[in-house]
Amino acid sequence: MNNNGNIGENGNIESVPILRIRNLKKTYMQGKIPVPALDGVSFDVNKGELLSIVGPSGSGKSTLLSMIGLLDRPTDGSVFIDDVEITKSKENEAPRIRREKIGFVFQHFNLLSTLTAMENVDIAMRFTGTSKNRRKERALELLTMVGLGDRVKHKPSELSGGQQQRVAIARALANSPAIILADEPTGAVDTKTREVIVDLLKGLSEKGQTIIVVTHDMDVARQTDRIIMMRDGAIASDTGVTGNEEKGF
Amino acid sequence: MFDLIFRSMTQRKMRTGLTIFGIALGIFAVVVMGGMSEHMNLVVDKSLKLLANNIQVEPDGTFGGIGTLDDSKIRQVKRVPGVSDAYGVLVTSLDPESAGGGFTGGDMVFGVLPERQMKDALLTSGRYLMPGDGYKAVVGSSIARKYNLKVGDELEMKSKRLQRTSSITNTRNVSVVGILEYTGSMFDSSVQIPLDRAQKFYKMENIVSFIYAEYTPGSDPSEIARRIDLSVDKVKSKSPEQLRKEIEGNLMIFGLITISAAVLAAIIGGLSVMNTMLMSVSERTKEFGLLKALGAERKNILFMTMGEAAIMGVVGGISGIVAGGIVTHLLNKSFEAQGSALFAITPRLVVIGLLFAISLGVICGTYPAYRATKMSPMEALRYE
């Protein structure tokens, strides 16, 4: 099979699915009433894809994201990353999987306000046992890549929203994760900054980084390779993809 | 990881400072109170060692104080089988106008038989008392320092007797013939003069405060003490073992009272750590959630929170010990002028204080740390 990370074209049937989701279900209990948040979601994501998940509030898109990110456990179904069924992992394995496979980008950036840009990137690598020098090197490299090479010593409060989000993206990339999960990454920035962020994500995707973006913003979604529309905990439409359904089952 | 802990602590300087102060205060109390108790222990321990292995006979019905015994009792004690010899000691206050006496405070005059003088406490200068000595004295190290005495100097003794409504104070000089080395016992504050002169000066002819009975080697001192009680009227005898137990019992109560007050203070310090850590953890909900999302393990988060609590414990503990050390040192210095110390900061006490501070920090940091590890990254990150 093709394992070249630089293909990037969506729908390339020969690409290896880096993420496979099978019949994922999640039911929350509201008192004694079960509330289904996800109702049998299945799809594949190939390496290097830039995918957006859209849908109204309560459609289950954030729940889906937290299942993929192993922040929460499904009621039923499976998530495979690199052919490993992460939904079957033990609780004490979850941190390692999060470190190695997932990079998070949040709406509100969630940088630590007491740390500099450099340290905010560095902190993601602390739990992996990377040497201090290597971490510094890597953080500088990533910050330079996102265009903040001259801002490494700045605290979040000294950076604009767009700059903060770029630090957050650098942080998400720090451990070279299989997938970047971005939860409303442009939700807290203005339209001009939004384009900078989206361009950055597109650039990363072209270099082979798999990215899943959850967004309300159709302007953002339209710029991605593929859009999955969620409604009532299920996939309402999946554009730009052929054959996932057939392939998956 | 330590840099993160320090950053968290320095970010909340005021709160961290107050918490550390709380612990320091608690440990300070432990050190000062403990130092007092330790000092008592040391003095009593050394005094008991110097008191040799004699059975102490005192008038029945005196509780801790100094009573009087008639000379004739000595002869009766001597006749008890198993007793090889017996002699009396007269104990009075050097200055009856100042309170004190007993094991811990006050300067005392011991009227002793020169030939029965205790020679466990060594001389730094001069000589021991000799039979035939008149108003001569061997003084303890604290007395020598307090009155700035050298061999050959004169020391003034006072006696005070109540007669109807007025009191008569007599004074008399004795000349110092010997100075004892520092023993850390009650002998440091003692003036030893020949028994007959003491009895005469204090108008207590044929009276002693205690009788010390020597027993024949190989016999059981508590058995002999019982025999003395049975054959001599109105006395209470204590074998060295009983004496030690009784005094240790009294000390234990004193120790318990002081230590529990101190521990209470320290626990309050500990609670302030807990409060601070709980606040810090709930303030940092998001931070811990984020760290978890970034792949931090429970142990990382435990390390950060417990580490913070432990560091506050250590810093507070060390400050408390240092402050306690300085304060007791100064107090001892000022009491030294009067020839007595009050506190002893023993290595044991320092170790206990430090361990106590650290375990307070860690124990009181455990629950907040546990709460921190329980943060769901989802909950922590979703909402601003």
XYZ file of C-alpha atoms in Angstrom:
633
model
C 0.000 0.000 0.000
C 0.943 3.574 -0.404
C 2.484 4.989 2.640
C 3.748 8.184 1.185
C 2.766 11.012 3.443
C 2.869 13.703 0.791
C -0.039 12.684 -1.341
C -2.581 14.856 0.321
C -5.232 14.552 -2.412
C -8.478 13.761 -0.824
C -10.213 10.660 -1.881
C -7.047 8.939 -2.866
C -8.315 5.431 -2.469
C -4.874 3.963 -2.237
C -3.915 6.084 0.825
C -3.624 4.332 4.140
C -6.418 5.308 6.525
C -4.641 6.767 9.531
C -7.909 6.972 11.448
C -10.770 4.528 11.271
C -13.993 5.023 13.158
C -16.453 2.203 13.350
C -20.024 2.408 14.568
C -19.141 4.830 17.325
C -21.868 5.395 19.895
C -22.017 7.552 22.948
C -24.978 7.908 25.248
C -24.984 10.343 28.137
C -27.273 9.851 31.070
C -29.278 12.872 32.021
C -30.579 11.660 35.336
C -32.242 8.434 34.305
C -32.931 9.453 30.723
C -30.367 8.275 28.184
C -29.431 11.004 25.722
C -27.657 9.729 22.613
C -24.896 12.059 21.504
C -23.389 9.798 18.894
C -25.401 7.152 17.135
C -23.290 4.828 15.055
C -20.718 6.990 13.312
C -18.265 5.393 10.906
C -15.691 6.941 8.592
C -12.032 6.770 7.614
C -9.461 9.510 7.398
C -6.361 9.173 5.282
C -2.948 10.441 6.101
C -2.500 14.066 5.189
C -6.197 14.809 4.929
C -7.556 18.139 6.099
C -11.067 17.321 7.199
C -13.696 19.514 8.747
C -16.594 18.366 10.860
C -19.512 20.761 10.856
C -22.996 20.722 12.273
C -25.291 22.586 14.620
C -24.705 22.646 18.358
C -25.556 19.328 19.929
C -25.026 17.418 16.717
C -22.307 15.395 18.369
C -19.249 16.831 16.652
C -17.446 17.768 19.851
C -18.318 14.429 21.402
C -16.805 12.780 18.366
C -13.658 14.838 18.744
C -13.246 13.915 22.386
C -13.636 10.221 21.537
C -10.902 10.460 18.913
C -8.724 12.388 21.340
C -9.297 9.786 24.055
C -10.593 12.440 26.375
C -13.780 10.464 26.763
C -14.823 6.862 26.187
C -17.547 5.709 23.771
C -20.478 3.608 24.863
C -19.901 1.351 21.895
C -17.845 1.145 18.723
C -14.167 1.629 18.009
C -11.591 4.186 17.019
C -8.385 2.987 15.361
C -5.377 5.231 14.964
C -2.551 3.710 12.940
C -4.420 0.405 13.185
C -4.355 0.469 16.967
C -7.727 0.331 18.607
C -7.328 3.170 21.063
C -10.832 2.765 22.449
C -9.676 -0.561 23.888
C -6.659 0.923 25.642
C -6.417 0.881 29.359
C -6.911 4.033 31.373
C -3.234 4.269 32.224
C -2.263 4.000 28.561
C -4.414 6.952 27.574
C -1.822 9.644 28.423
C 0.804 7.950 26.262
C -1.599 7.626 23.329
C -2.614 11.266 23.674
C 1.020 12.294 23.700
C 2.103 10.225 20.770
C -0.912 10.212 18.494
C -2.892 13.364 19.091
C -2.196 17.057 19.029
C -4.911 19.352 20.313
C -5.743 22.872 19.224
C -8.465 24.627 21.187
C -10.781 27.521 20.525
C -9.380 29.518 23.436
C -5.782 28.484 22.720
C -5.301 27.299 26.297
C -1.748 28.434 26.624
C -0.334 28.599 30.121
C -0.254 32.281 30.916
C 2.851 32.114 33.097
C 4.980 30.479 30.443
C 6.623 32.001 27.364
C 5.739 30.883 23.836
C 8.804 28.674 23.878
C 7.896 27.083 27.199
C 4.330 26.525 26.097
C 5.578 24.422 23.208
C 8.222 22.816 25.369
C 5.739 21.631 27.957
C 4.071 19.248 25.515
C 7.361 17.382 25.164
C 8.139 17.194 28.865
C 6.053 14.112 29.403
C 7.797 12.177 26.630
C 11.232 12.075 28.176
C 12.808 14.200 25.452
C 16.050 15.846 26.516
C 15.942 19.502 27.420
C 18.181 20.604 24.565
C 16.243 18.604 22.043
C 12.982 20.108 23.326
C 14.338 23.615 23.019
C 15.604 22.961 19.535
C 12.291 21.487 18.458
C 10.242 24.288 20.032
C 12.319 26.915 18.259
C 12.018 25.055 14.978
C 8.229 24.819 15.283
C 7.755 28.415 16.371
C 9.869 29.551 13.449
C 7.763 27.396 11.162
C 4.539 29.047 12.335
C 6.195 32.431 11.857
C 6.894 33.293 15.479
C 10.643 32.797 15.504
C 11.049 36.297 16.899
C 8.422 35.909 19.595
C 9.728 32.896 21.537
C 10.286 34.795 24.771
C 6.875 36.430 24.792
C 4.164 35.504 27.248
C 0.668 34.785 25.866
C -0.531 38.162 27.158
C 2.037 39.822 24.918
C 0.782 38.000 21.821
C -2.248 38.606 19.624
C -5.001 35.998 19.388
C -3.697 34.773 16.065
C -0.181 34.523 17.409
C -1.405 32.639 20.444
C -3.232 30.181 18.264
C -0.104 29.684 16.194
C 1.812 28.899 19.394
C -0.930 26.396 20.209
C -0.537 24.825 16.776
C 3.222 24.597 17.263
C 2.555 22.928 20.595
C 0.154 20.461 18.973
C 2.871 19.540 16.466
C 5.578 19.141 19.081
C 5.403 15.370 19.446
C 4.755 14.760 15.740
C 1.287 13.345 16.344
C -0.583 11.199 13.869
C -3.568 13.528 13.975
C -4.180 17.115 14.961
C -7.607 17.721 16.442
C -8.635 21.345 16.240
C -11.747 22.335 18.148
C -13.093 25.619 16.692
C -9.539 26.860 16.076
C -10.805 30.092 14.520
C -13.686 30.593 16.912
C -11.974 33.260 18.952
C -10.125 35.238 16.298
C -11.094 37.867 13.731
C -11.613 37.070 10.049
C -8.198 38.230 8.940
C -6.462 36.105 11.538
C -8.783 33.262 10.627
C -7.249 33.131 7.159
C -3.753 32.994 8.630
C -4.725 30.054 10.808
C -6.503 28.208 8.010
C -3.562 28.778 5.659
C -1.244 27.409 8.282
C -3.378 24.303 8.709
C -3.586 23.861 4.945
C 0.158 24.132 4.653
C 0.650 21.491 7.313
C -1.798 19.202 5.592
C 0.107 19.572 2.349
C 3.210 18.417 4.171
C 1.358 15.264 5.183
C -0.094 16.200 8.551
C -3.548 14.788 9.155
C -5.851 17.445 10.613
C -9.452 17.275 11.773
C -11.150 20.609 12.361
C -14.441 20.969 14.190
C -16.042 24.257 13.225
C -19.226 26.245 12.978
C -17.727 28.407 10.314
C -18.601 27.272 6.793
C -15.995 29.675 5.354
C -13.378 27.638 7.150
C -14.951 24.309 6.277
C -15.119 25.148 2.581
C -11.341 25.515 2.506
C -10.765 21.967 3.713
C -10.439 18.883 1.566
C -13.503 17.232 2.951
C -16.537 18.185 5.028
C -18.435 15.839 7.275
C -21.817 17.262 8.265
C -23.196 15.926 11.517
C -26.814 15.959 12.587
C -28.379 14.329 15.641
C -25.329 12.261 16.408
C -24.972 10.836 12.953
C -23.245 11.770 9.702
C -25.698 13.686 7.507
C -23.316 14.121 4.620
C -19.689 13.455 3.768
C -18.459 15.479 0.814
C -15.497 14.804 -1.320
C -15.271 11.205 -0.356
C -16.041 8.179 -2.328
C -15.919 4.670 -1.138
C -15.437 5.112 2.566
C -18.708 3.463 3.321
C -18.005 0.533 1.033
C -14.467 0.197 2.252
C -15.295 0.329 5.877
C -17.728 -2.505 6.086
C 9.187 19.896 36.598
C 10.515 21.914 39.534
C 10.542 25.057 37.428
C 6.803 24.648 36.903
C 6.253 24.195 40.630
C 8.260 27.291 41.435
C 6.421 29.259 38.804
C 3.103 28.286 40.302
C 4.320 29.254 43.758
C 5.838 32.560 42.754
C 2.821 33.476 40.709
C 0.819 33.560 43.933
C 3.449 35.096 46.147
C 1.151 36.436 48.818
C -0.728 33.212 49.293
C 2.364 31.046 49.138
C 4.032 33.358 51.625
C 1.150 33.220 54.060
C 0.967 29.459 53.860
C 4.671 29.086 54.470
C 4.358 31.509 57.353
C 1.554 29.387 58.815
C 3.682 26.265 58.721
C 6.709 28.121 60.013
C 4.689 29.364 62.960
C 3.490 25.863 63.756
C 6.972 24.397 63.552
C 8.307 27.322 65.537
C 5.891 26.365 68.300
C 6.991 22.744 68.061
C 10.645 23.736 68.321
C 10.220 26.149 71.215
C 7.895 23.945 73.232
C 9.846 20.855 72.341
C 13.065 22.626 73.256
C 11.702 23.360 76.691
C 10.670 19.786 77.169
C 13.995 18.500 75.835
C 15.879 20.727 78.230
C 13.908 19.354 81.161
C 14.571 15.842 79.990
C 18.276 16.458 79.722
C 18.549 18.063 83.140
C 16.587 15.332 84.829
C 18.436 12.639 83.002
C 21.808 13.995 84.009
C 20.685 14.740 87.544
C 19.451 11.200 87.958
C 22.725 9.858 86.649
C 24.650 11.936 89.169
C 22.347 10.973 92.008
C 24.072 7.618 91.896
C 22.282 4.525 92.920
C 21.031 5.337 96.365
C 17.613 4.892 97.816
C 16.075 8.249 98.559
C 14.120 8.549 101.778
C 11.869 11.553 102.243
C 9.196 12.471 104.770
C 5.886 10.829 103.980
C 3.300 13.204 102.643
C 5.493 15.653 100.822
C 4.559 15.798 97.210
C 7.489 16.974 95.210
C 8.463 19.654 97.679
C 11.157 19.564 100.270
C 10.167 18.391 103.721
C 12.058 17.841 106.921
C 13.251 14.714 108.609
C 14.653 14.300 112.034
C 18.281 13.227 112.307
C 17.228 10.226 114.324
C 15.642 8.708 111.246
C 19.095 8.291 109.753
C 20.003 5.901 112.491
C 16.757 4.012 112.022
C 17.338 3.714 108.295
C 20.845 2.462 108.935
C 19.466 -0.379 111.028
C 17.290 -1.716 108.225
C 18.749 -4.983 106.910
C 20.303 -4.526 103.485
C 21.185 -0.888 104.090
C 24.936 -0.531 104.267
C 25.000 3.134 105.105
C 22.733 6.171 105.260
C 23.319 9.909 105.433
C 21.266 13.042 105.308
C 21.247 15.993 102.976
C 19.718 19.352 103.774
C 18.355 21.228 100.797
C 17.358 24.876 100.919
C 17.134 27.836 98.617
C 20.206 29.977 98.248
C 18.036 33.080 98.116
C 14.740 32.449 99.920
C 13.279 35.626 98.477
C 13.315 34.266 94.949
C 10.978 31.436 94.182
C 12.217 28.142 92.911
C 13.736 24.924 93.998
C 13.374 21.429 92.826
C 14.937 20.024 89.742
C 14.523 22.783 87.267
C 14.992 26.194 88.648
C 16.396 28.170 91.463
C 19.767 28.074 93.096
C 19.993 25.639 95.923
C 22.168 25.022 98.916
C 22.978 21.418 99.667
C 24.182 20.680 103.129
C 26.237 17.523 102.672
C 28.611 15.436 104.691
C 32.016 16.240 103.207
C 32.988 12.575 103.233
C 29.721 11.741 101.454
C 30.053 14.335 98.793
C 29.032 13.321 95.310
C 32.132 13.266 93.202
C 30.578 12.379 89.851
C 30.537 16.049 88.955
C 34.190 16.907 88.319
C 35.935 20.046 89.479
C 37.228 22.684 87.099
C 39.183 24.336 89.839
C 39.800 24.086 93.553
C 38.908 21.057 95.634
C 35.965 19.172 97.067
C 34.825 19.739 100.641
C 36.881 18.063 103.299
C 35.954 16.904 106.778
C 36.562 19.744 109.144
C 35.739 22.446 106.615
C 33.853 25.375 108.090
C 31.836 27.767 105.971
C 33.365 26.544 102.751
C 31.495 25.848 99.557
C 31.796 23.945 96.309
C 29.635 25.690 93.720
C 28.134 24.587 90.422
C 29.130 26.092 87.091
C 25.974 28.196 86.701
C 26.380 29.689 90.164
C 30.013 30.481 89.449
C 29.051 32.253 86.237
C 26.080 34.060 87.721
C 28.018 35.498 90.658
C 31.318 35.610 88.796
C 33.062 33.457 91.362
C 36.587 32.126 91.501
C 38.149 29.864 94.083
C 38.764 31.965 97.150
C 35.858 34.325 96.526
C 33.089 34.845 99.003
C 29.438 34.012 98.376
C 26.584 35.366 100.439
C 23.903 32.990 101.735
C 20.583 34.198 103.058
C 18.172 32.556 105.396
C 14.730 33.790 106.167
C 12.566 32.721 109.027
C 9.096 33.827 109.881
C 8.631 34.802 113.489
C 5.141 35.878 114.326
C 4.517 38.802 111.995
C 8.031 39.708 111.030
C 10.623 37.800 109.118
C 14.237 37.732 110.071
C 16.790 37.570 107.346
C 20.273 36.391 108.154
C 23.171 36.553 105.815
C 26.520 34.905 105.966
C 29.451 34.612 103.615
C 30.969 31.306 102.642
C 34.241 31.021 100.801
C 34.404 29.089 97.608
C 36.906 26.252 97.625
C 35.883 24.450 94.473
C 33.962 24.989 91.229
C 32.273 22.129 89.443
C 32.322 21.629 85.690
C 29.158 22.062 83.647
C 27.032 18.958 83.950
C 23.699 20.047 82.527
C 22.116 18.853 85.761
C 20.695 20.527 88.847
C 24.175 20.498 90.352
C 25.041 23.405 88.084
C 22.848 25.616 90.261
C 23.957 24.131 93.532
C 26.076 25.353 96.408
C 27.420 22.533 98.550
C 28.462 23.308 102.069
C 29.162 21.035 105.022
C 25.944 19.674 106.514
C 26.652 20.813 110.081
C 27.215 24.416 108.989
C 24.085 24.381 106.889
C 22.038 23.104 109.816
C 23.504 25.722 112.042
C 23.102 28.626 109.680
C 19.536 27.758 108.807
C 18.704 26.996 112.427
C 17.724 23.505 111.448
C 19.851 21.522 113.858
C 19.335 17.783 113.593
C 17.174 18.207 110.535
C 17.724 16.944 107.003
C 15.604 17.077 103.869
C 16.434 13.692 102.436
C 18.177 10.619 103.586
C 20.164 8.653 101.080
C 20.531 5.002 101.855
C 23.228 2.892 100.298
C 22.387 -0.751 99.931
C 24.569 -3.801 99.976
C 25.564 -4.891 96.510
C 23.420 -7.622 95.024
C 20.294 -6.774 96.971
C 17.110 -5.501 95.407
C 16.805 -1.734 96.030
C 13.019 -1.661 95.687
C 12.725 -4.447 98.250
C 14.960 -2.513 100.643
C 12.967 0.669 100.021
C 9.852 -1.228 101.071
C 11.614 -2.480 104.171
C 12.648 1.057 105.120
C 9.042 2.212 104.805
C 7.884 -0.620 107.068
C 10.478 -0.163 109.788
C 10.836 3.640 109.879
C 7.843 5.789 110.746
C 6.491 8.467 108.460
C 8.926 8.151 105.626
C 8.570 7.328 101.996
C 11.433 5.587 100.253
C 12.131 5.413 96.611
C 14.532 3.133 94.872
C 16.508 4.734 92.040
C 14.156 2.966 89.659
C 11.026 4.383 91.322
C 12.544 7.830 91.511
C 13.317 7.773 87.833
C 9.859 6.524 86.958
C 8.130 9.105 89.080
C 10.092 11.981 87.645
C 9.738 10.687 84.129
C 6.000 10.428 84.675
C 5.829 14.062 85.719
C 7.959 15.054 82.779
C 5.795 13.097 80.421
C 2.743 15.061 81.437
C 4.622 18.300 81.026
C 5.927 17.105 77.678
C 2.471 16.057 76.544
C 0.965 19.415 77.369
C 3.655 21.411 75.625
C 3.910 19.121 72.646
C 0.176 18.911 72.073
C -0.098 22.694 72.100
C 2.680 22.825 69.562
C 1.226 20.071 67.417
C -2.084 21.869 67.397
C -0.369 24.951 66.056
C 1.378 22.894 63.416
C -1.835 21.208 62.341
C -3.420 24.588 61.817
C -0.442 25.370 59.619
C -1.110 22.128 57.768
C -4.725 23.037 57.195
C -3.622 26.290 55.667
C -1.520 24.296 53.224
C -4.553 22.228 52.367
C -6.668 25.297 51.876
C -4.067 26.938 49.684
C -3.597 23.827 47.611
C -7.335 23.314 47.153
C -7.696 26.881 45.974
C -4.696 26.569 43.759
C -6.006 23.350 42.240
C -9.472 24.680 41.550
C -7.962 27.812 40.049
C -5.834 25.688 37.811
C -8.584 23.327 36.661
C -7.901 24.375 33.124
C -4.196 24.026 33.439
C -4.406 20.477 34.707
C -6.979 19.627 32.058
C -4.658 20.973 29.431
C -1.685 19.078 30.787
C -3.746 15.916 30.675
C -4.769 16.606 27.090
C -1.096 17.111 26.296
C -0.443 13.653 27.659
C 0.565 14.331 31.251
C 0.147 11.280 33.415
C -1.380 11.167 36.851
C 2.054 10.908 38.376
C 3.164 14.107 36.627
C 0.233 16.016 38.033
C 0.619 14.443 41.460
C 4.255 15.403 41.391
C 3.439 19.003 40.572
C 0.836 19.462 43.277
C 2.381 17.334 45.999
C 5.728 18.866 45.161
C 4.321 22.315 45.724
C 2.838 21.307 49.061
C 6.015 19.535 50.131
C 8.195 22.492 49.200
C 5.969 24.804 51.215
C 6.303 22.316 54.072
C 10.089 22.194 53.810
C 10.540 25.944 53.488
C 8.066 26.579 56.315
C 9.675 23.886 58.433
C 13.190 25.177 57.966
C 12.103 28.760 58.648
C 10.265 27.616 61.764
C 13.256 25.669 63.024
C 15.664 28.502 62.300
C 13.361 31.053 63.956
C 12.841 28.726 66.912
C 16.587 28.156 67.149
C 17.327 31.872 67.133
C 14.615 32.758 69.639
C 15.534 30.001 72.090
C 19.192 30.863 71.701
C 18.471 34.493 72.576
C 16.248 33.495 75.482
C 18.911 31.122 76.757
C 21.470 33.909 76.480
C 19.344 36.225 78.556
C 18.633 33.529 81.118
C 22.279 32.627 81.204
C 22.914 35.794 83.159
C 20.858 34.148 85.846
C 22.827 30.984 85.386
C 20.197 28.747 83.896
C 19.098 27.759 80.441
C 15.506 26.963 79.506
C 15.686 25.399 76.069
C 17.661 22.669 74.447
C 17.371 22.349 70.672
C 18.537 18.799 70.190
C 19.296 17.235 66.798
C 16.407 14.897 67.477
C 14.071 17.862 67.832
C 15.290 19.417 64.586
C 14.743 16.168 62.714
C 11.292 15.735 64.227
C 10.363 19.319 63.369
C 11.492 18.957 59.784
C 9.841 15.583 59.237
C 6.682 16.918 60.785
C 6.669 19.917 58.459
C 7.259 17.815 55.369
C 4.649 15.230 56.249
C 2.177 17.981 57.061
C 2.780 19.470 53.647
C 2.516 16.138 51.878
C -0.474 14.825 53.809
C -2.373 18.060 53.435
C -1.369 18.231 49.781
C -2.619 14.744 49.004
C -6.305 15.442 48.763
C -5.914 18.564 46.606
C -3.477 16.643 44.396
C -5.940 13.812 44.052
C -8.579 16.317 43.032
C -6.200 17.703 40.436
C -5.629 14.309 38.846
C -9.368 13.773 38.677
C -9.858 16.782 36.422
C -11.408 15.669 33.190
C -9.584 17.295 30.311
C -12.907 17.706 28.562
C -14.538 19.583 31.392
C -11.459 21.610 31.920
C -11.061 22.742 28.342
C -14.486 23.111 26.821
C -15.597 26.273 28.476
C -13.896 29.549 28.943
